[in-house]
Short mmCIF file of C-alpha atoms in Angstrom, two decimals:
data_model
loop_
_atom_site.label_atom_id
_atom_site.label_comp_id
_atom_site.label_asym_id
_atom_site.label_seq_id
_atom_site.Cartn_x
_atom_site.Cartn_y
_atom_site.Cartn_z
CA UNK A 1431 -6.87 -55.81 -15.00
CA UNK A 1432 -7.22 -54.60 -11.35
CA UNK A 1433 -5.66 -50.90 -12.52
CA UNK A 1434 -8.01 -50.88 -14.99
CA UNK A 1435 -11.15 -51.77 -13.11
CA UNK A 1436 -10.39 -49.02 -10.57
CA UNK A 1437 -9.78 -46.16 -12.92
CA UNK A 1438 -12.68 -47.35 -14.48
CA UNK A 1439 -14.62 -47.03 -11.24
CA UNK A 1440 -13.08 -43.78 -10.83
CA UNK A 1441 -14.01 -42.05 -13.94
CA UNK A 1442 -17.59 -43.29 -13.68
CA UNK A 1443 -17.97 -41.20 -10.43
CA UNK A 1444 -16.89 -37.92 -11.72
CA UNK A 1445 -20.04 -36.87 -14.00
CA UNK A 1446 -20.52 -33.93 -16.13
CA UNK A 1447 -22.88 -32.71 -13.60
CA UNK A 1448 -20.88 -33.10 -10.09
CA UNK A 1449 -18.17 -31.07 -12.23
CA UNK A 1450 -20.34 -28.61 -13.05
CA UNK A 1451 -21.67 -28.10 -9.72
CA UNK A 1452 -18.29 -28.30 -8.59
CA UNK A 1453 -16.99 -25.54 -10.98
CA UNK A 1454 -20.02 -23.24 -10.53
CA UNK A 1455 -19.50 -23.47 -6.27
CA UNK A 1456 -16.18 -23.13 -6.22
CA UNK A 1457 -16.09 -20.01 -8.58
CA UNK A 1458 -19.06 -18.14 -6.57
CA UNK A 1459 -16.83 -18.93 -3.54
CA UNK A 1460 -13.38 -17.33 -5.23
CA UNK A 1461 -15.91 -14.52 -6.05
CA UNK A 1462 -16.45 -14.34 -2.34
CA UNK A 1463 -13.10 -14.37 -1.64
CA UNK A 1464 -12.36 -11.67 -3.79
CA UNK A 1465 -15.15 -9.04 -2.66
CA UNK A 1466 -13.65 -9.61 0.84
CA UNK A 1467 -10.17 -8.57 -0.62
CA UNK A 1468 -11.41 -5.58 -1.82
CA UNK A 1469 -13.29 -4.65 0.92
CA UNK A 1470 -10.16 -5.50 3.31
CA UNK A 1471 -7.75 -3.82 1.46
CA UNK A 1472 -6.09 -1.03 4.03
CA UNK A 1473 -3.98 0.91 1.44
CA UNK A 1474 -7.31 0.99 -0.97
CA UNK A 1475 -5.42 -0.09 -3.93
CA UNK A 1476 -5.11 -3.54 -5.32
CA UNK A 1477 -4.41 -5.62 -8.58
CA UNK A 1478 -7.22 -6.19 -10.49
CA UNK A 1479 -5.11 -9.13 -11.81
CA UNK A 1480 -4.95 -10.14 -8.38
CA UNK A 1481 -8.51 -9.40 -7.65
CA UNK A 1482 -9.34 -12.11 -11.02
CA UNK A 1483 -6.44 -14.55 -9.40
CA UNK A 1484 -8.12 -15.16 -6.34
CA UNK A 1485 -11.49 -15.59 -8.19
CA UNK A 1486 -9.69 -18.04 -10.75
CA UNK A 1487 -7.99 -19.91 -7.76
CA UNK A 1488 -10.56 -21.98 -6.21
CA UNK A 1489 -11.92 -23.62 -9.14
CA UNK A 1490 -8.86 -24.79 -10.64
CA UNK A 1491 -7.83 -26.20 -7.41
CA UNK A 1492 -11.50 -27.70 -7.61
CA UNK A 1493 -10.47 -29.07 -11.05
CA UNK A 1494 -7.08 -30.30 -9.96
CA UNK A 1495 -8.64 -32.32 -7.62
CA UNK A 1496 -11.65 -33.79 -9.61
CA UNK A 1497 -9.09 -35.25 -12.35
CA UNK A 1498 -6.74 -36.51 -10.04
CA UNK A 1499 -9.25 -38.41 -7.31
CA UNK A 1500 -8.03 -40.96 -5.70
CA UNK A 1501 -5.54 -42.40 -8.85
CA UNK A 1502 -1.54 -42.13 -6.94
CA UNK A 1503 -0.52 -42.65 -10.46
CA UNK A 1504 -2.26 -38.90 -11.53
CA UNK A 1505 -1.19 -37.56 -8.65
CA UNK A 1506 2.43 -38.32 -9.33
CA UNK A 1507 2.09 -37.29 -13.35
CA UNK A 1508 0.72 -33.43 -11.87
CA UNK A 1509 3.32 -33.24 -9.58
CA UNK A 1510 5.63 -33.56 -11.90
CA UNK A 1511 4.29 -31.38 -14.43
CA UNK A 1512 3.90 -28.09 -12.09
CA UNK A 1513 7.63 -28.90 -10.94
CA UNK A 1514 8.56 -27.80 -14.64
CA UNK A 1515 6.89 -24.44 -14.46
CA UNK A 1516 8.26 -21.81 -12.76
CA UNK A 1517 7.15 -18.81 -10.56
CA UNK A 1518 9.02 -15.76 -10.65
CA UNK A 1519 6.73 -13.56 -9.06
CA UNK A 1520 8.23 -11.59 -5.71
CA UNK A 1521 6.17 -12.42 -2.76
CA UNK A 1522 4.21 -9.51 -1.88
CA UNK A 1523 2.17 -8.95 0.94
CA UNK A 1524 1.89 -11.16 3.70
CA UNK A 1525 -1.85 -10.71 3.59
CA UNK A 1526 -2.11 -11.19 0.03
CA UNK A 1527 -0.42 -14.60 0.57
CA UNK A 1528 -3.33 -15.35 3.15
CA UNK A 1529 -5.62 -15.00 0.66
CA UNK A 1530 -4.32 -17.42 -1.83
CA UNK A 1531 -4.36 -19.97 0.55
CA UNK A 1532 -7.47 -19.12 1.37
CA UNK A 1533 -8.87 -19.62 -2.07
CA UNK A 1534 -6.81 -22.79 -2.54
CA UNK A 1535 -8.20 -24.26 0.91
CA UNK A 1536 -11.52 -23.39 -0.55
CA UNK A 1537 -11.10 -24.87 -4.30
CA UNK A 1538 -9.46 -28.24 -2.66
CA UNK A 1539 -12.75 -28.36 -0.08
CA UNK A 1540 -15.16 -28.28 -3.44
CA UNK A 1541 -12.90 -30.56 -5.39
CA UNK A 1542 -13.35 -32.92 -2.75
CA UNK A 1543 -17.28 -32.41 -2.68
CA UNK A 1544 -17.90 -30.77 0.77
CA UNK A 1545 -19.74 -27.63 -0.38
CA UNK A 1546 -21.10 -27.31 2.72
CA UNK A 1547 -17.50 -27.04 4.63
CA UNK A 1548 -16.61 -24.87 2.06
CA UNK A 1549 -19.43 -22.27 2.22
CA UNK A 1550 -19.48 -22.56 5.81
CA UNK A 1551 -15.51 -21.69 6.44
CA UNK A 1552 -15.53 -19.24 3.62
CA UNK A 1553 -18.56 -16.99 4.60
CA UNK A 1554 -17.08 -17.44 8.45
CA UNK A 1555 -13.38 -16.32 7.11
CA UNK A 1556 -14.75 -13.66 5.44
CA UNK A 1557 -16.90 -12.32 8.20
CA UNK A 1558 -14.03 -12.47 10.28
CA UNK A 1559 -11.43 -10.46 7.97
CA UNK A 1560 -14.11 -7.61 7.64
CA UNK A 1561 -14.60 -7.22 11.06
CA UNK A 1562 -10.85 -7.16 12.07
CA UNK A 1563 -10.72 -4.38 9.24
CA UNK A 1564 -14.08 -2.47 10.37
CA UNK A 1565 -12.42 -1.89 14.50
CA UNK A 1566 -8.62 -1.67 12.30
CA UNK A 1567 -7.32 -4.04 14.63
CA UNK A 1568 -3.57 -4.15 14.69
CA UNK A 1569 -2.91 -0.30 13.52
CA UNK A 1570 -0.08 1.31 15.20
CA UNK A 1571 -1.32 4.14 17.01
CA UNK A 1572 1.21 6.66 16.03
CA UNK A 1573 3.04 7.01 12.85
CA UNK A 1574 6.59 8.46 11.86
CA UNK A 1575 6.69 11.38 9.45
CA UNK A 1576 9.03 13.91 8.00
CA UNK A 1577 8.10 17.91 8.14
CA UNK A 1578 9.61 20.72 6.87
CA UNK A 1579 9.06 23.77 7.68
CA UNK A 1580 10.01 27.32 6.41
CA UNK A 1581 10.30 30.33 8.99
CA UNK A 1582 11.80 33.82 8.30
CA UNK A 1583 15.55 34.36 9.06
CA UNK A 1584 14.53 37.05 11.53
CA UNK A 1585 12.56 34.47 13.38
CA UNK A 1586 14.66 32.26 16.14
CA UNK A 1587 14.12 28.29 15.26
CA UNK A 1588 15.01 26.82 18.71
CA UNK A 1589 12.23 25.50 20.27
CA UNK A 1590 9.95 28.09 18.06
CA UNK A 1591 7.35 25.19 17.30
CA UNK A 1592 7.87 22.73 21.00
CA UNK A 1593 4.81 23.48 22.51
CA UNK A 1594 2.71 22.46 19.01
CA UNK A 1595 4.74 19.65 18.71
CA UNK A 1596 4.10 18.54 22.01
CA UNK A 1597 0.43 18.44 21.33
CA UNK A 1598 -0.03 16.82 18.62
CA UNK A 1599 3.48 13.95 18.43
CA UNK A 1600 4.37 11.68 20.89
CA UNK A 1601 7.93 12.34 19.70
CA UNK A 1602 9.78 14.71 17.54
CA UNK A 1603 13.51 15.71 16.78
CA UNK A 1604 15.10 18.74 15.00
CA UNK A 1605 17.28 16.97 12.20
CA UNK A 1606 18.70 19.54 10.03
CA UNK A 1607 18.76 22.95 9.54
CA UNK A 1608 19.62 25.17 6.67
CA UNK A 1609 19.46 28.45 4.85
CA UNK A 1610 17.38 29.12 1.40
CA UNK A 1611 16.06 31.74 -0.76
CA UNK A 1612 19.33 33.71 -0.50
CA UNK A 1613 19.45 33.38 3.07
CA UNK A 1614 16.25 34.95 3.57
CA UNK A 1615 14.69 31.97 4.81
CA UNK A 1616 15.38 29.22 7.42
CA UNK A 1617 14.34 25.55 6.36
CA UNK A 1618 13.75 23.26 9.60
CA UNK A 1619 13.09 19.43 9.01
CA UNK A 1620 11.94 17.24 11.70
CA UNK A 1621 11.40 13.83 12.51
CA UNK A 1622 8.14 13.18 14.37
CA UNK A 1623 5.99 10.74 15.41
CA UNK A 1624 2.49 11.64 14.80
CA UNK A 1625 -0.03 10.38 17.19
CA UNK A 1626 -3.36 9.12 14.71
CA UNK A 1627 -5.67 10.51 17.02
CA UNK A 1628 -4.99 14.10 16.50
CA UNK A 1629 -5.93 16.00 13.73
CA UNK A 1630 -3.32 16.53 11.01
CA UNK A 1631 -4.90 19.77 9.39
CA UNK A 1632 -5.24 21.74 12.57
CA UNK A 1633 -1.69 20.37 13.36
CA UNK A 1634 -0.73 22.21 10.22
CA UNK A 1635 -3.18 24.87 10.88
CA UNK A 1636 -1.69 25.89 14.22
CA UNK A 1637 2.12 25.97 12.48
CA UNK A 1638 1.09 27.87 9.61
CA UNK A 1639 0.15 30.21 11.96
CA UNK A 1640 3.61 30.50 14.11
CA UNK A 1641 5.83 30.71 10.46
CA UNK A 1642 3.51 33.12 8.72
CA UNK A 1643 1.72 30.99 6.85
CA UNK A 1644 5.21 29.78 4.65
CA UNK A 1645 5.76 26.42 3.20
CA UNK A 1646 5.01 23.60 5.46
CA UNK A 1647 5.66 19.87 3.75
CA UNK A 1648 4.31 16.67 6.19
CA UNK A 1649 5.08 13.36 4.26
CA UNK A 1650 5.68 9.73 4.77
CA UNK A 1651 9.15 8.95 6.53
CA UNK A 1652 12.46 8.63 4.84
CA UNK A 1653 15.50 10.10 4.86
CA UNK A 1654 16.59 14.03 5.77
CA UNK A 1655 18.69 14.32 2.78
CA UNK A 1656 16.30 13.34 0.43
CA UNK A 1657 14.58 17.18 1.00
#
């Protein structure tokens, strides 16, 4: 009889409007959430299924925690429910995991009824993240690259481009050198280290002009061979 008074005093706290409310909050907050993503992103391209995820997030969460309350006996039956399913989904990254907690900390502060908290923390998380991405704080301030360059065979390739590579890397080393187009052309590939605040066109600029304006190829790092 005692069980049954309590869940009875349970249920007759959670109305249809408190969920509603509760629903409608925690949603405009995962919408929140999910702007900021965008807006954060570095790389400039994200999931849109990711993008809906995070939108989706709080208010289930909010849900979760309206139906559950205070009963142990709910608690225990969920538990053991999401312990069946399985997530097979790589982790991806690290910042992306952030922001699932994020809208989970947000959804559990609206199932819980502080709106207030969870406006408050959620506008002041956001703020945060788009300031940290508006100075770009944590970017390295150099970046390692592969070029290739092609120079006539007449031309001598030791320490032909030094002095332009001094300029605009902090570090750079001659990796490979070989013969193509019959032997009528020398193909040099470096690794360098580019430093971000110089200016990659008129870095290329300046070696088109020592090679005579012949292929030059500047790309993300990897290996020698794979050119």
């Amino acid at each position: 009889m005692l069980d049954i008074a309590l869940n009875a005093n349970i249920n007759s706290t959670l109305t249809l409007g408190s969920a509603f409310l509760t629903i409608i909050v925690s949603f405009a907050l995962g919408i929140l959430i999910s702007v900021t993503y965008m807006k954060t992103h570095v790389k400039g391209y994200y999931s849109q299924n990711f993008t809906l995820t995070l939108i989706l997030i709080p208010a289930v969460i909010a849900v979760i925690i309206l139906l559950v309350g205070s009963n142990v006996a709910r608690a225990f039956s969920l538990a053991g429910a999401f312990s069946i399913a399985r997530f097979r989904s790589a982790a991806g990254d690290p910042k992306d995991i952030a922001y699932v907690l994020f809208s989970m900390a947000a959804g559990l502060a609206c199932g819980t009824g502080l709106f207030g908290y969870a406006a408050l923390f959620t506008v002041l998380l956001c703020v945060f993240m788009v300031v940290l991405c508006k100075i770009n704080f944590g970017a390295k301030k150099s970046c390692e690259k592969i070029l290739k360059i092609l120079i006539p065979e007449n031309m001598n390739y030791q320490g032909a481009f030094d002095d332009i590579l001094k300029k605009y890397t902090t570090n750079y080393q001659l990796c490979r050198v070989k013969t193509t187009d019959l032997g009528t052309l020398f193909e040099l590939v470096y690794t360098v280290t580019m430093d971000n605040e110089k200016d990659e066109k008129e870095f290329i600029d300046e070696l088109r002009c020592r090679n005579g304006n012949l292929s030059i190829v500047l790309s993300m790092n990897a290996a020698p061979n794979d050119f």
